[in-house]
Amino acid sequence: LNNYILENEFKITVLNGRVDILNYSDIDHFDDNVIIVRHKNGSVTIRGYHMIITKLLDDELLINGKIEKIELR
């Protein structure tokens, strides 16, 4: 029940032109073409065009733009 309420697992949701990332640990790189986000088990590289971070919280990121590729490592 506690994990359900607190939701502390890394989660990525891809919607039309948006990427929502929950429970990340750090942003390694950011420009309008590449964003690299670290989490406890690896990293995520998001590639595209005109990308911006529209929501930046301690545990959540929302990225908008023309998303072309998402790499999980």
Short mmCIF file of N, CA and C in Angstrom, two decimals:
data_model
loop_
_atom_site.label_atom_id
_atom_site.label_comp_id
_atom_site.label_asym_id
_atom_site.label_seq_id
_atom_site.Cartn_x
_atom_site.Cartn_y
_atom_site.Cartn_z
N LEU A 1 0.82 -1.20 0.00
CA LEU A 1 0.00 0.00 0.00
C LEU A 1 0.87 1.26 0.00
N ASN A 2 1.95 1.25 0.78
CA ASN A 2 2.82 2.41 0.87
C ASN A 2 3.45 2.74 -0.49
N ASN A 3 3.92 1.73 -1.24
CA ASN A 3 4.50 1.97 -2.56
C ASN A 3 3.46 2.52 -3.53
N TYR A 4 2.24 2.08 -3.41
CA TYR A 4 1.18 2.57 -4.28
C TYR A 4 0.89 4.04 -4.02
N ILE A 5 0.85 4.40 -2.76
CA ILE A 5 0.53 5.78 -2.38
C ILE A 5 1.70 6.71 -2.71
N LEU A 6 2.92 6.32 -2.36
CA LEU A 6 4.08 7.19 -2.56
C LEU A 6 4.64 7.11 -3.98
N GLU A 7 4.45 6.00 -4.65
CA GLU A 7 4.92 5.77 -6.01
C GLU A 7 6.37 6.23 -6.18
N ASN A 8 7.31 5.43 -5.67
CA ASN A 8 8.71 5.82 -5.71
C ASN A 8 9.51 5.11 -6.81
N GLU A 9 8.86 4.35 -7.67
CA GLU A 9 9.53 3.70 -8.78
C GLU A 9 9.66 4.65 -9.97
N PHE A 10 10.74 4.50 -10.72
CA PHE A 10 10.93 5.30 -11.93
C PHE A 10 9.83 4.96 -12.93
N LYS A 11 9.27 5.99 -13.55
CA LYS A 11 8.19 5.78 -14.51
C LYS A 11 8.30 6.84 -15.61
N ILE A 12 8.12 6.39 -16.86
CA ILE A 12 8.12 7.31 -17.98
C ILE A 12 6.84 7.10 -18.78
N THR A 13 6.15 8.19 -19.09
CA THR A 13 4.91 8.13 -19.85
C THR A 13 5.08 9.01 -21.08
N VAL A 14 4.81 8.43 -22.24
CA VAL A 14 4.94 9.16 -23.49
C VAL A 14 3.55 9.44 -24.04
N LEU A 15 3.26 10.71 -24.23
CA LEU A 15 1.99 11.13 -24.79
C LEU A 15 2.28 11.93 -26.05
N ASN A 16 1.29 12.35 -26.74
CA ASN A 16 1.46 13.08 -27.99
C ASN A 16 2.29 14.36 -27.79
N GLY A 17 3.57 14.30 -28.15
CA GLY A 17 4.44 15.46 -28.02
C GLY A 17 4.91 15.78 -26.62
N ARG A 18 4.71 14.84 -25.68
CA ARG A 18 5.11 15.07 -24.29
C ARG A 18 5.71 13.81 -23.70
N VAL A 19 6.66 14.01 -22.80
CA VAL A 19 7.23 12.91 -22.03
C VAL A 19 7.17 13.32 -20.57
N ASP A 20 6.52 12.50 -19.75
CA ASP A 20 6.40 12.73 -18.31
C ASP A 20 7.30 11.72 -17.61
N ILE A 21 8.23 12.20 -16.79
CA ILE A 21 9.17 11.32 -16.09
C ILE A 21 8.98 11.50 -14.59
N LEU A 22 8.75 10.39 -13.90
CA LEU A 22 8.58 10.40 -12.45
C LEU A 22 9.75 9.70 -11.77
N ASN A 23 10.15 10.22 -10.64
CA ASN A 23 11.16 9.62 -9.77
C ASN A 23 12.52 9.51 -10.45
N TYR A 24 12.96 10.60 -11.08
CA TYR A 24 14.30 10.67 -11.65
C TYR A 24 15.26 11.15 -10.57
N SER A 25 16.57 11.00 -10.80
CA SER A 25 17.52 11.46 -9.80
C SER A 25 18.29 12.71 -10.22
N ASP A 26 18.54 12.90 -11.54
CA ASP A 26 19.31 14.06 -11.97
C ASP A 26 19.12 14.29 -13.46
N ILE A 27 19.35 15.51 -13.90
CA ILE A 27 19.38 15.83 -15.32
C ILE A 27 20.84 15.98 -15.70
N ASP A 28 21.35 15.06 -16.55
CA ASP A 28 22.76 15.08 -16.95
C ASP A 28 23.02 16.07 -18.07
N HIS A 29 22.09 16.21 -18.98
CA HIS A 29 22.29 17.11 -20.13
C HIS A 29 20.93 17.65 -20.57
N PHE A 30 20.96 18.93 -20.99
CA PHE A 30 19.72 19.53 -21.48
C PHE A 30 20.03 20.56 -22.55
N ASP A 31 19.49 20.37 -23.73
CA ASP A 31 19.39 21.41 -24.74
C ASP A 31 18.12 21.13 -25.53
N ASP A 32 17.84 21.91 -26.57
CA ASP A 32 16.55 21.74 -27.24
C ASP A 32 16.49 20.53 -28.16
N ASN A 33 17.61 19.77 -28.29
CA ASN A 33 17.62 18.57 -29.13
C ASN A 33 17.85 17.27 -28.35
N VAL A 34 18.49 17.35 -27.19
CA VAL A 34 18.81 16.15 -26.40
C VAL A 34 18.63 16.46 -24.92
N ILE A 35 17.95 15.56 -24.24
CA ILE A 35 17.82 15.63 -22.78
C ILE A 35 18.20 14.26 -22.23
N ILE A 36 19.14 14.23 -21.27
CA ILE A 36 19.55 12.98 -20.63
C ILE A 36 19.19 13.07 -19.16
N VAL A 37 18.41 12.10 -18.70
CA VAL A 37 17.92 12.08 -17.33
C VAL A 37 18.38 10.79 -16.67
N ARG A 38 18.95 10.90 -15.47
CA ARG A 38 19.38 9.73 -14.72
C ARG A 38 18.29 9.28 -13.75
N HIS A 39 18.24 7.97 -13.53
CA HIS A 39 17.38 7.40 -12.49
C HIS A 39 18.21 6.34 -11.78
N LYS A 40 17.65 5.73 -10.75
CA LYS A 40 18.47 4.84 -9.90
C LYS A 40 19.01 3.61 -10.62
N ASN A 41 18.41 3.21 -11.74
CA ASN A 41 18.88 2.01 -12.45
C ASN A 41 19.54 2.31 -13.79
N GLY A 42 19.73 3.58 -14.14
CA GLY A 42 20.34 3.90 -15.42
C GLY A 42 20.01 5.31 -15.87
N SER A 43 19.77 5.45 -17.18
CA SER A 43 19.46 6.77 -17.72
C SER A 43 18.50 6.67 -18.89
N VAL A 44 17.93 7.81 -19.24
CA VAL A 44 17.02 7.93 -20.39
C VAL A 44 17.55 9.08 -21.24
N THR A 45 17.71 8.82 -22.53
CA THR A 45 18.10 9.87 -23.47
C THR A 45 16.91 10.15 -24.38
N ILE A 46 16.49 11.39 -24.41
CA ILE A 46 15.35 11.80 -25.24
C ILE A 46 15.90 12.71 -26.33
N ARG A 47 15.62 12.34 -27.57
CA ARG A 47 16.11 13.12 -28.72
C ARG A 47 14.91 13.66 -29.50
N GLY A 48 15.06 14.88 -29.98
CA GLY A 48 13.99 15.50 -30.75
C GLY A 48 14.36 16.92 -31.12
N TYR A 49 13.34 17.74 -31.33
CA TYR A 49 13.52 19.13 -31.73
C TYR A 49 12.64 20.04 -30.88
N HIS A 50 13.16 21.21 -30.63
CA HIS A 50 12.39 22.25 -29.91
C HIS A 50 11.86 21.74 -28.57
N MET A 51 12.65 20.96 -27.87
CA MET A 51 12.21 20.39 -26.59
C MET A 51 12.45 21.40 -25.46
N ILE A 52 11.47 21.48 -24.59
CA ILE A 52 11.57 22.32 -23.41
C ILE A 52 11.03 21.55 -22.21
N ILE A 53 11.55 21.87 -21.05
CA ILE A 53 11.04 21.30 -19.80
C ILE A 53 9.96 22.26 -19.31
N THR A 54 8.72 21.79 -19.30
CA THR A 54 7.61 22.66 -18.90
C THR A 54 7.19 22.46 -17.45
N LYS A 55 7.69 21.39 -16.83
CA LYS A 55 7.42 21.14 -15.42
C LYS A 55 8.69 20.56 -14.81
N LEU A 56 9.16 21.15 -13.74
CA LEU A 56 10.38 20.70 -13.09
C LEU A 56 10.15 20.67 -11.59
N LEU A 57 9.97 19.46 -11.07
CA LEU A 57 9.80 19.25 -9.64
C LEU A 57 10.92 18.33 -9.15
N ASP A 58 11.04 18.15 -7.85
CA ASP A 58 12.06 17.26 -7.30
C ASP A 58 11.96 15.84 -7.82
N ASP A 59 10.74 15.39 -8.12
CA ASP A 59 10.54 14.00 -8.53
C ASP A 59 9.83 13.84 -9.87
N GLU A 60 9.59 14.95 -10.58
CA GLU A 60 8.86 14.86 -11.85
C GLU A 60 9.35 15.89 -12.85
N LEU A 61 9.43 15.45 -14.12
CA LEU A 61 9.78 16.31 -15.25
C LEU A 61 8.71 16.15 -16.32
N LEU A 62 8.34 17.22 -16.96
CA LEU A 62 7.47 17.14 -18.12
C LEU A 62 8.18 17.85 -19.26
N ILE A 63 8.40 17.12 -20.35
CA ILE A 63 9.12 17.62 -21.50
C ILE A 63 8.15 17.72 -22.67
N ASN A 64 8.12 18.87 -23.31
CA ASN A 64 7.29 19.08 -24.50
C ASN A 64 8.19 19.34 -25.69
N GLY A 65 7.73 18.96 -26.87
CA GLY A 65 8.47 19.21 -28.10
C GLY A 65 8.20 18.13 -29.12
N LYS A 66 8.98 18.13 -30.17
CA LYS A 66 8.90 17.10 -31.22
C LYS A 66 9.82 15.95 -30.80
N ILE A 67 9.25 14.94 -30.15
CA ILE A 67 10.01 13.80 -29.64
C ILE A 67 10.23 12.81 -30.79
N GLU A 68 11.48 12.48 -31.05
CA GLU A 68 11.79 11.55 -32.13
C GLU A 68 12.25 10.20 -31.63
N LYS A 69 12.97 10.17 -30.50
CA LYS A 69 13.57 8.90 -30.05
C LYS A 69 13.77 8.95 -28.53
N ILE A 70 13.49 7.81 -27.88
CA ILE A 70 13.73 7.68 -26.45
C ILE A 70 14.57 6.41 -26.25
N GLU A 71 15.73 6.57 -25.62
CA GLU A 71 16.63 5.45 -25.37
C GLU A 71 16.72 5.19 -23.87
N LEU A 72 16.45 3.96 -23.47
CA LEU A 72 16.58 3.55 -22.07
C LEU A 72 17.89 2.79 -21.91
N ARG A 73 18.66 3.17 -20.93
CA ARG A 73 19.95 2.50 -20.67
C ARG A 73 20.03 2.05 -19.23
#
